[in-house]
Amino acid sequence: MIRGARLAWPVVGCALPLTAAAVVVAVRDGLTWRAFVTGDPWFSVVLAVTSPLLGVAVLHREPGSRLAWVFSAVGLSRAVFVAATVWTNHTYIVTPGSWPGGGFASWVAFWMRMPAVALAPLLLLWFPDGRPPGRRWRAAAIPSGVALTAVLLLAVLSWPYRGPRLLPDAPVPPGTRAQMAAACFPVLAVAGLAGLAAGLAGLVSRLRGSDPVVRQQVKWYLYGGVAAIVLNLAGDVLGPGTGLNLAGTLASVAAILIAVERYQLWNIDRLINRTLVYGTLTALAAATYAGCAAGLGLLLGGAAHGRSLAVAGATLAAAALVAPARHTVQTTIDRWFDRRAFDAVARVRGFAARLGTAPPAPGELRGVLAAALRDPDLSVLFTLADSRVVDPAGVAAMVPSAGGGRTVRRLTGGSGNLGWLTHRPMPAHETRLLDGVLAAAAVPLEYARLQAELRVHLAAVEASRARIVEAADAERRRIERNLHDGAQQRLVALAIRLRSEQRRLGAALDPRMSPLLDLAVDQLRDAVAELRALAQGLLPAALASEGLGPALRELVDRHHASARLLQVPDHRHGPALEATGWFIAAEGLANAAKHAPGAPVTVTANCEGTTFTIAVTDRGPGGASIDAGSGLRGLADRVDTRGGRLTITSPPGGGTDLRAALPCA
Amino acid sequence: MRVVLADDAVLLREGIHRILTDDGITVSAAVGDVDALLDHVAAAAPDLAVIDIRMPPTFTDEGLRAARTVRERHPGTAVLLLSQHVQVGGALDLFTTDASGLGYLLKDRIIEIDDFLAAIRRVAAGGSVIDPIVIRALVERRSPTDTLGLLSDREREVLSLMAQGLSNPAIATRLFVGLRTIETHVASVFTKLGLLPTPDEHRRVRAVITYLNHSG
């Protein structure tokens, strides 16, 4: 692998300068090289430049990939071909005899065209991972191997044969070799075409069973491959000068670039991205420097120190420009290159920016991440400080496990373990997208975890408050029962006992005792009445046995005659809700009796949809408020515990309306 | 006359037991829970069952439900319900079906032994008794817009006493007016309520209760 990387860069190091030098010489020679090349020499130049670069890029992503070797080999052979062609042209045509080795150069130029053609099928067959599409496709590489071997063998055997058209006045080689070479061309052509067909078939077979992104890469590559083959064949048939070979090469390069840019082919977009960013920055800085230096030089003109001042000023301007420009350039190129990742991160950043102004609903972050990562089934779970796992709404959940086609990723933040992200499996080229999105979501994730934690604690507090109220209610019921069934019964039983003894003794009773017994019975009766009044403030037995309606009726019955019960629920509700309703009615009636004695007062209780309403309305003097008494304060807390709201409307002189709305099932 | 007592409060049960026995009434059984009561009624068919509304296990309305069962299965056994406090809702249903041989008293009433014994005898004989406090609660519950609002204060007072099972002379004595005056009031009440007057005491109660319940 390291060897592969070591060799691919020297190939670039050889091929690019060689091609560049050849192009310089060709331009100086007036581009007369066309006479020696079948097809368009520029097509070879493009191949000589792009192929080694692609080889490096592939190696960068997949070390040891055979595809990289093919690209490098194609590129190198084309670079050598271009250089040899230019060399031959220069030494034979432009300035005859000026450079040595014309014969060797023309031999190289003739044979170095072939390897690229022989290797082309492998570019199709081994795309994109350097392996054939399947075990059965291994044999499809054979025609390329045969063709390449045949080319090299022929080249050596036919030395110094330089081809039929390269040099009209070159010495004709011995006939057997020329015939041998001529006979081999059809073999080469057949092997090449067979290889191309096999390569295309292999590429098409990859369209099936690949993940969608790889499929898109293959499609673009296929377009490029087909365009290159068709246009090159057409160019070879129609002859040089039509530009078809160049067009085919450019089309295939463009297709590969699209696959790189849109579908992160070989993940080299990052490489290209950086190259472009720093290239643009360098160009920008250089232009600024040059502009400033020239401008300042003009301004400062004659002064002796003008030149150094201009240099210093230009340097400062260029340096000052680079830092702010870097962000703009990076953003622009990011957007162009990896629009999807850019959009995804931008979406999450936008959400994070809104956090401060509009607190998100639970689960909103999950929606944003699902949209950014294009995974509607994505789920986010949080780990609380006490290691419990909950969903964003604070509902307890299990630690997710991978499987069923889902991937689980542990989320970490400043406070350690944040939670878990369950998402669709991401191909290798998408992991950077995931990392970018999660990095942008760091603050929202912390925020959402805190929200979930808060929600869990709030729910616990609410539950405990409801339990306290329920326990208090149960205690009230117990006391009421004990008063009725214990103390009161004993007092009544005692009175009955006294009365019956009094009656049994009749005339035998000491006349002085009779008034004493009467007094005792009267006292007992009073004690029972007092106990009954005491028990009335507690939850009545009728509430549990018969429901809120009858209990309210008893309550209103006990009030003075101006109280009316207008409406009661027609079915039972939970004991906690019924107790709350009863307490509100009892408190409202007690307040009415205290502050508005004799004024008409009505009690209404009903349940519409999911809202239970109870109201006590009097036509008294008004002016009451919830803060006025601990009774109302306690009621408000009780209603709050049930998730409802207690309101009191009491304008001075306008009566008092005590009203509670509570959720009911 | 044979009476079964059902009350979980032992002291009270013994007190009533003693009162009844002293007055020559046979107490066939004194039980502390509903099952024993129903077993005894089924086995011995007593003339009257005196039942506490609140009994174990939940101390809510076990007695009331037992009373309903007794009246459905053993029409020959009259029922007198006892309650520690005003708790009318369910009991009223019983009165509206058939008020004969049915009573409802607060336990405080037992202290007035003569009234209590009279009520026992009246219910056992097929009459009706309803505690005055209950009647007052029921009468006061009516809103002025009800038909009952047509009644004058005096007529409502008379109706309340009628509902307690008082005869016309008794009402006259209670209100310190002449018997003729009371008879006029009663006739007026029945006319206004659209009820036919009958001499039968328990029918008077039943009519009133039925009316009260239905107009509520």
CSV table of N, CA, C and O in Angstrom, one decimal, chain A residues 477 480-485 488-497 499-501 503-504 521-522 524-525 528-529 532 540-542 544-546 550 553-554 557-561 563-565, chain B residues 7-9 11-12 15-16 18-19 22-23 52 54 57-61 64 83-91 106-108 110-114 117 133 137-138 140-144 216:
chain,number,residue,atom,x,y,z
A,477,ARG,N,-60.9,11.0,54.2
A,477,ARG,CA,-62.0,10.0,54.2
A,477,ARG,C,-61.9,9.2,55.4
A,477,ARG,O,-62.9,8.8,56.0
A,480,GLU,N,-63.1,11.1,58.4
A,480,GLU,CA,-64.6,11.3,58.3
A,480,GLU,C,-65.3,10.0,58.8
A,480,GLU,O,-66.2,10.0,59.5
A,481,ARG,N,-64.7,8.8,58.3
A,481,ARG,CA,-65.4,7.6,58.6
A,481,ARG,C,-65.2,7.3,60.1
A,481,ARG,O,-66.1,6.8,60.8
A,482,ASN,N,-64.0,7.6,60.6
A,482,ASN,CA,-63.8,7.3,62.0
A,482,ASN,C,-64.7,8.2,62.9
A,482,ASN,O,-65.2,7.7,63.9
A,483,LEU,N,-64.9,9.4,62.5
A,483,LEU,CA,-65.8,10.3,63.2
A,483,LEU,C,-67.2,9.8,63.2
A,483,LEU,O,-67.9,9.7,64.2
A,484,HIS,N,-67.7,9.4,62.0
A,484,HIS,CA,-69.1,8.9,61.9
A,484,HIS,C,-69.3,7.6,62.6
A,484,HIS,O,-70.2,7.4,63.3
A,485,ASP,N,-68.4,6.7,62.2
A,485,ASP,CA,-68.6,5.3,62.6
A,485,ASP,C,-68.0,5.0,64.0
A,485,ASP,O,-68.4,4.0,64.6
A,488,GLN,N,-69.1,9.3,66.8
A,488,GLN,CA,-70.5,9.6,66.8
A,488,GLN,C,-71.4,8.5,67.2
A,488,GLN,O,-72.3,8.6,68.0
A,489,GLN,N,-71.1,7.3,66.7
A,489,GLN,CA,-71.9,6.1,67.0
A,489,GLN,C,-71.9,5.8,68.5
A,489,GLN,O,-72.9,5.5,69.1
A,490,ARG,N,-70.7,6.0,69.1
A,490,ARG,CA,-70.6,5.7,70.5
A,490,ARG,C,-71.4,6.7,71.3
A,490,ARG,O,-72.1,6.3,72.3
A,491,LEU,N,-71.4,8.0,70.9
A,491,LEU,CA,-72.1,9.0,71.6
A,491,LEU,C,-73.6,8.7,71.5
A,491,LEU,O,-74.4,8.7,72.5
A,492,VAL,N,-74.1,8.4,70.3
A,492,VAL,CA,-75.5,8.0,70.0
A,492,VAL,C,-75.9,6.8,70.9
A,492,VAL,O,-76.9,6.8,71.5
A,493,ALA,N,-75.0,5.8,70.8
A,493,ALA,CA,-75.3,4.6,71.6
A,493,ALA,C,-75.4,4.9,73.1
A,493,ALA,O,-76.3,4.3,73.7
A,494,LEU,N,-74.5,5.7,73.5
A,494,LEU,CA,-74.6,6.1,75.0
A,494,LEU,C,-75.9,6.8,75.3
A,494,LEU,O,-76.6,6.5,76.3
A,495,ALA,N,-76.3,7.7,74.4
A,495,ALA,CA,-77.6,8.5,74.6
A,495,ALA,C,-78.8,7.5,74.6
A,495,ALA,O,-79.7,7.6,75.5
A,496,ILE,N,-78.7,6.6,73.7
A,496,ILE,CA,-79.8,5.6,73.6
A,496,ILE,C,-79.9,4.7,74.9
A,496,ILE,O,-80.9,4.5,75.5
A,497,ARG,N,-78.7,4.4,75.4
A,497,ARG,CA,-78.6,3.5,76.6
A,497,ARG,C,-79.2,4.3,77.8
A,497,ARG,O,-80.0,3.7,78.5
A,499,ARG,N,-81.4,6.7,77.7
A,499,ARG,CA,-82.8,6.9,77.5
A,499,ARG,C,-83.5,5.6,77.8
A,499,ARG,O,-84.6,5.6,78.4
A,500,SER,N,-83.0,4.5,77.3
A,500,SER,CA,-83.7,3.2,77.5
A,500,SER,C,-83.7,2.8,79.0
A,500,SER,O,-84.7,2.3,79.5
A,501,GLU,N,-82.6,3.1,79.7
A,501,GLU,CA,-82.6,2.9,81.2
A,501,GLU,C,-83.6,3.7,81.9
A,501,GLU,O,-84.4,3.2,82.8
A,503,ARG,N,-86.3,4.9,80.7
A,503,ARG,CA,-87.6,4.4,80.3
A,503,ARG,C,-87.9,3.1,81.1
A,503,ARG,O,-89.0,2.9,81.6
A,504,ARG,N,-86.9,2.2,81.2
A,504,ARG,CA,-87.1,0.9,81.9
A,504,ARG,C,-87.4,1.1,83.3
A,504,ARG,O,-88.3,0.5,83.9
A,521,VAL,N,-78.4,13.5,78.0
A,521,VAL,CA,-78.8,13.1,76.6
A,521,VAL,C,-78.7,14.3,75.7
A,521,VAL,O,-78.2,14.2,74.6
A,522,ASP,N,-79.2,15.5,76.2
A,522,ASP,CA,-79.1,16.7,75.4
A,522,ASP,C,-77.7,17.0,75.1
A,522,ASP,O,-77.3,17.4,73.9
A,524,LEU,N,-75.2,15.0,74.9
A,524,LEU,CA,-74.7,14.0,73.9
A,524,LEU,C,-75.2,14.4,72.5
A,524,LEU,O,-74.4,14.3,71.6
A,525,ARG,N,-76.4,14.8,72.5
A,525,ARG,CA,-77.0,15.2,71.2
A,525,ARG,C,-76.2,16.3,70.6
A,525,ARG,O,-75.9,16.4,69.4
A,528,VAL,N,-72.9,15.2,69.2
A,528,VAL,CA,-73.1,14.5,67.9
A,528,VAL,C,-73.2,15.5,66.8
A,528,VAL,O,-72.6,15.4,65.8
A,529,ALA,N,-74.0,16.6,67.1
A,529,ALA,CA,-74.2,17.6,66.1
A,529,ALA,C,-72.9,18.3,65.8
A,529,ALA,O,-72.6,18.6,64.6
A,532,ARG,N,-70.8,16.1,63.7
A,532,ARG,CA,-71.3,16.1,62.3
A,532,ARG,C,-70.8,17.3,61.5
A,532,ARG,O,-70.3,17.2,60.4
A,540,PRO,N,-67.0,13.7,52.1
A,540,PRO,CA,-68.2,13.0,52.5
A,540,PRO,C,-68.2,11.5,52.0
A,540,PRO,O,-67.6,11.3,50.9
A,541,ALA,N,-68.8,10.6,52.7
A,541,ALA,CA,-68.9,9.2,52.2
A,541,ALA,C,-69.6,9.1,50.9
A,541,ALA,O,-69.3,8.3,50.1
A,542,ALA,N,-70.6,10.0,50.7
A,542,ALA,CA,-71.4,9.9,49.5
A,542,ALA,C,-70.6,10.1,48.2
A,542,ALA,O,-70.9,9.7,47.2
A,544,ALA,N,-67.6,9.0,47.6
A,544,ALA,CA,-67.0,7.7,47.2
A,544,ALA,C,-68.1,6.8,46.7
A,544,ALA,O,-67.9,6.1,45.7
A,545,SER,N,-69.2,6.7,47.4
A,545,SER,CA,-70.2,5.7,47.1
A,545,SER,C,-71.1,6.1,46.0
A,545,SER,O,-71.4,5.3,45.1
A,546,GLU,N,-71.5,7.4,45.9
A,546,GLU,CA,-72.5,7.8,44.9
A,546,GLU,C,-72.0,8.7,43.9
A,546,GLU,O,-72.7,9.0,42.9
A,550,PRO,N,-74.5,13.4,43.7
A,550,PRO,CA,-75.2,13.3,45.0
A,550,PRO,C,-74.4,14.0,46.1
A,550,PRO,O,-75.1,14.7,47.0
A,553,ARG,N,-75.2,17.6,45.9
A,553,ARG,CA,-76.6,17.8,46.3
A,553,ARG,C,-76.6,17.9,47.8
A,553,ARG,O,-77.2,18.8,48.4
A,554,GLU,N,-75.9,17.0,48.5
A,554,GLU,CA,-75.9,17.1,50.0
A,554,GLU,C,-75.3,18.3,50.4
A,554,GLU,O,-75.8,19.0,51.4
A,557,ASP,N,-77.7,21.1,49.9
A,557,ASP,CA,-78.8,20.9,50.8
A,557,ASP,C,-78.4,21.5,52.2
A,557,ASP,O,-79.3,22.0,52.9
A,558,ARG,N,-77.2,21.3,52.6
A,558,ARG,CA,-76.8,21.8,53.9
A,558,ARG,C,-76.6,23.3,54.0
A,558,ARG,O,-76.7,23.9,55.0
A,559,HIS,N,-76.4,23.9,52.8
A,559,HIS,CA,-76.3,25.3,52.7
A,559,HIS,C,-77.7,25.9,53.0
A,559,HIS,O,-78.7,25.3,52.9
A,560,HIS,N,-77.7,27.3,53.2
A,560,HIS,CA,-79.0,27.8,53.4
A,560,HIS,C,-79.8,27.8,52.1
A,560,HIS,O,-79.3,27.6,51.0
A,561,ALA,N,-81.1,28.2,52.2
A,561,ALA,CA,-82.0,27.9,51.1
A,561,ALA,C,-81.7,28.7,49.8
A,561,ALA,O,-82.3,28.3,48.8
A,563,ALA,N,-79.1,28.6,48.1
A,563,ALA,CA,-78.2,27.9,47.2
A,563,ALA,C,-78.9,26.9,46.2
A,563,ALA,O,-79.9,26.3,46.6
A,564,ARG,N,-78.5,26.9,45.0
A,564,ARG,CA,-79.1,26.1,44.0
A,564,ARG,C,-78.0,25.3,43.3
A,564,ARG,O,-77.0,25.8,42.9
A,565,LEU,N,-78.3,24.0,43.0
A,565,LEU,CA,-77.4,23.2,42.2
A,565,LEU,C,-78.0,23.1,40.8
A,565,LEU,O,-79.1,22.6,40.6
B,7,ASP,N,-76.2,-3.8,62.1
B,7,ASP,CA,-75.3,-2.6,62.3
B,7,ASP,C,-74.0,-3.1,62.8
B,7,ASP,O,-73.9,-4.0,63.7
B,8,ASP,N,-72.9,-2.6,62.2
B,8,ASP,CA,-71.6,-3.1,62.6
B,8,ASP,C,-71.1,-2.4,64.0
B,8,ASP,O,-70.2,-2.9,64.6
B,9,ALA,N,-71.8,-1.3,64.4
B,9,ALA,CA,-71.4,-0.7,65.7
B,9,ALA,C,-72.1,-1.5,66.8
B,9,ALA,O,-73.3,-1.4,67.0
B,11,LEU,N,-72.1,-1.3,70.1
B,11,LEU,CA,-72.8,-0.6,71.2
B,11,LEU,C,-74.2,-0.1,70.7
B,11,LEU,O,-75.2,-0.3,71.5
B,12,LEU,N,-74.3,0.4,69.6
B,12,LEU,CA,-75.5,0.9,69.0
B,12,LEU,C,-76.5,-0.2,68.8
B,12,LEU,O,-77.7,-0.1,69.1
B,15,GLY,N,-77.9,-1.3,72.0
B,15,GLY,CA,-78.8,-0.3,72.5
B,15,GLY,C,-80.2,-0.5,71.9
B,15,GLY,O,-81.2,-0.5,72.6
B,16,ILE,N,-80.2,-0.6,70.6
B,16,ILE,CA,-81.5,-0.8,69.9
B,16,ILE,C,-82.1,-2.1,70.3
B,16,ILE,O,-83.3,-2.2,70.5
B,18,ARG,N,-81.9,-3.6,73.1
B,18,ARG,CA,-82.5,-3.5,74.4
B,18,ARG,C,-83.8,-2.7,74.3
B,18,ARG,O,-84.8,-3.1,74.9
B,19,ILE,N,-83.9,-1.6,73.5
B,19,ILE,CA,-85.1,-0.8,73.4
B,19,ILE,C,-86.2,-1.7,72.9
B,19,ILE,O,-87.3,-1.7,73.4
B,22,ASP,N,-87.3,-4.4,75.4
B,22,ASP,CA,-88.1,-3.8,76.5
B,22,ASP,C,-89.5,-3.6,76.1
B,22,ASP,O,-90.4,-3.6,76.9
B,23,ASP,N,-89.7,-3.3,74.8
B,23,ASP,CA,-91.0,-2.9,74.3
B,23,ASP,C,-91.8,-4.1,73.8
B,23,ASP,O,-92.8,-4.0,73.2
B,52,ASP,N,-78.3,-0.4,59.0
B,52,ASP,CA,-77.4,0.7,58.9
B,52,ASP,C,-76.9,0.9,57.5
B,52,ASP,O,-76.5,-0.1,56.8
B,54,ARG,N,-74.2,2.4,56.2
B,54,ARG,CA,-72.8,2.2,56.1
B,54,ARG,C,-72.4,0.9,56.9
B,54,ARG,O,-72.5,1.0,58.1
B,57,PRO,N,-67.7,-4.1,53.9
B,57,PRO,CA,-66.2,-3.7,54.1
B,57,PRO,C,-65.9,-2.3,53.7
B,57,PRO,O,-64.9,-1.8,54.2
B,58,THR,N,-66.6,-1.6,52.9
B,58,THR,CA,-66.1,-0.3,52.4
B,58,THR,C,-66.8,0.9,53.2
B,58,THR,O,-66.4,2.0,53.1
B,59,PHE,N,-67.8,0.6,54.0
B,59,PHE,CA,-68.4,1.6,54.8
B,59,PHE,C,-69.0,2.7,53.9
B,59,PHE,O,-68.8,3.9,54.2
B,60,THR,N,-69.5,2.4,52.8
B,60,THR,CA,-70.2,3.4,51.9
B,60,THR,C,-71.7,3.2,51.9
B,60,THR,O,-72.4,3.9,52.6
B,61,ASP,N,-72.1,2.2,51.0
B,61,ASP,CA,-73.6,2.0,50.9
B,61,ASP,C,-73.9,0.6,50.9
B,61,ASP,O,-74.9,0.2,50.3
B,64,LEU,N,-77.5,0.0,52.1
B,64,LEU,CA,-78.5,0.4,51.1
B,64,LEU,C,-78.7,-0.6,50.0
B,64,LEU,O,-79.8,-1.0,49.7
B,83,SER,N,-79.2,6.0,59.2
B,83,SER,CA,-78.0,6.7,58.7
B,83,SER,C,-77.4,7.6,59.7
B,83,SER,O,-78.2,8.2,60.5
B,84,GLN,N,-76.1,7.8,59.7
B,84,GLN,CA,-75.5,8.7,60.7
B,84,GLN,C,-75.7,10.1,60.3
B,84,GLN,O,-75.7,11.0,61.1
B,85,HIS,N,-75.9,10.4,59.0
B,85,HIS,CA,-76.1,11.7,58.5
B,85,HIS,C,-76.9,11.7,57.2
B,85,HIS,O,-77.2,10.6,56.6
B,86,VAL,N,-77.3,12.9,56.7
B,86,VAL,CA,-78.2,13.0,55.6
B,86,VAL,C,-77.4,12.4,54.3
B,86,VAL,O,-76.4,13.0,54.0
B,87,GLN,N,-77.9,11.4,53.8
B,87,GLN,CA,-77.3,10.7,52.6
B,87,GLN,C,-78.4,10.1,51.8
B,87,GLN,O,-78.7,9.0,51.9
B,88,VAL,N,-79.0,11.0,51.0
B,88,VAL,CA,-80.3,10.6,50.5
B,88,VAL,C,-80.2,9.9,49.1
B,88,VAL,O,-81.0,9.0,48.9
B,89,GLY,N,-79.4,10.4,48.2
B,89,GLY,CA,-79.4,10.0,46.8
B,89,GLY,C,-79.9,8.6,46.5
B,89,GLY,O,-81.0,8.5,45.9
B,90,GLY,N,-79.2,7.6,46.9
B,90,GLY,CA,-79.5,6.2,46.6
B,90,GLY,C,-80.8,5.8,47.3
B,90,GLY,O,-81.6,5.1,46.7
B,91,ALA,N,-81.0,6.3,48.5
B,91,ALA,CA,-82.2,5.8,49.3
B,91,ALA,C,-83.5,6.3,48.6
B,91,ALA,O,-84.5,5.5,48.6
B,106,LEU,N,-82.4,9.2,60.7
B,106,LEU,CA,-81.1,9.4,61.2
B,106,LEU,C,-81.0,8.7,62.5
B,106,LEU,O,-82.0,8.5,63.3
B,107,LYS,N,-79.8,8.3,62.9
B,107,LYS,CA,-79.6,7.5,64.1
B,107,LYS,C,-79.9,8.4,65.3
B,107,LYS,O,-80.3,7.8,66.4
B,108,ASP,N,-79.8,9.7,65.2
B,108,ASP,CA,-80.1,10.6,66.3
B,108,ASP,C,-81.6,10.3,66.8
B,108,ASP,O,-81.9,10.5,68.0
B,110,ILE,N,-83.2,7.8,67.3
B,110,ILE,CA,-83.4,6.6,68.2
B,110,ILE,C,-83.5,7.1,69.6
B,110,ILE,O,-84.1,6.5,70.4
B,111,ILE,N,-82.8,8.2,69.8
B,111,ILE,CA,-82.7,8.7,71.2
B,111,ILE,C,-84.1,9.1,71.7
B,111,ILE,O,-84.5,8.8,72.9
B,112,GLU,N,-85.0,9.6,70.8
B,112,GLU,CA,-86.4,9.8,71.2
B,112,GLU,C,-87.1,8.4,71.0
B,112,GLU,O,-87.6,8.1,69.9
B,113,ILE,N,-87.0,7.6,72.1
B,113,ILE,CA,-87.4,6.2,72.0
B,113,ILE,C,-88.8,6.0,71.5
B,113,ILE,O,-89.1,5.2,70.7
B,114,ASP,N,-89.7,6.9,72.0
B,114,ASP,CA,-91.1,6.7,71.7
B,114,ASP,C,-91.4,6.9,70.2
B,114,ASP,O,-92.0,6.1,69.5
B,117,LEU,N,-89.9,3.9,68.3
B,117,LEU,CA,-90.7,2.7,68.4
B,117,LEU,C,-92.0,2.9,67.5
B,117,LEU,O,-92.4,1.9,66.8
B,133,ILE,N,-85.5,15.8,58.7
B,133,ILE,CA,-84.3,16.6,58.1
B,133,ILE,C,-84.1,16.3,56.7
B,133,ILE,O,-83.9,17.1,55.8
B,137,ALA,N,-84.4,18.9,53.6
B,137,ALA,CA,-83.4,19.0,52.6
B,137,ALA,C,-84.0,18.9,51.2
B,137,ALA,O,-83.7,19.7,50.3
B,138,LEU,N,-84.9,17.9,51.0
B,138,LEU,CA,-85.6,17.7,49.7
B,138,LEU,C,-86.4,18.9,49.3
B,138,LEU,O,-86.4,19.4,48.2
B,140,GLU,N,-86.2,22.0,50.4
B,140,GLU,CA,-85.4,23.2,50.2
B,140,GLU,C,-84.6,23.2,48.9
B,140,GLU,O,-84.2,24.2,48.4
B,141,ARG,N,-84.5,21.9,48.4
B,141,ARG,CA,-83.7,21.8,47.2
B,141,ARG,C,-84.4,22.4,46.0
B,141,ARG,O,-83.8,22.8,45.0
B,142,ARG,N,-85.8,22.3,46.1
B,142,ARG,CA,-86.5,22.8,44.9
B,142,ARG,C,-86.2,24.2,44.6
B,142,ARG,O,-86.1,25.1,45.5
B,143,SER,N,-86.0,24.5,43.3
B,143,SER,CA,-85.8,25.9,43.0
B,143,SER,C,-87.2,26.6,42.9
B,143,SER,O,-88.2,26.0,42.7
B,144,PRO,N,-87.2,27.9,43.1
B,144,PRO,CA,-88.5,28.7,43.1
B,144,PRO,C,-89.2,28.5,41.8
B,144,PRO,O,-90.4,28.8,41.7
B,216,GLY,N,-87.0,16.8,40.7
B,216,GLY,CA,-85.6,17.2,41.0
B,216,GLY,C,-84.8,17.0,39.8
B,216,GLY,O,-83.7,17.6,39.7
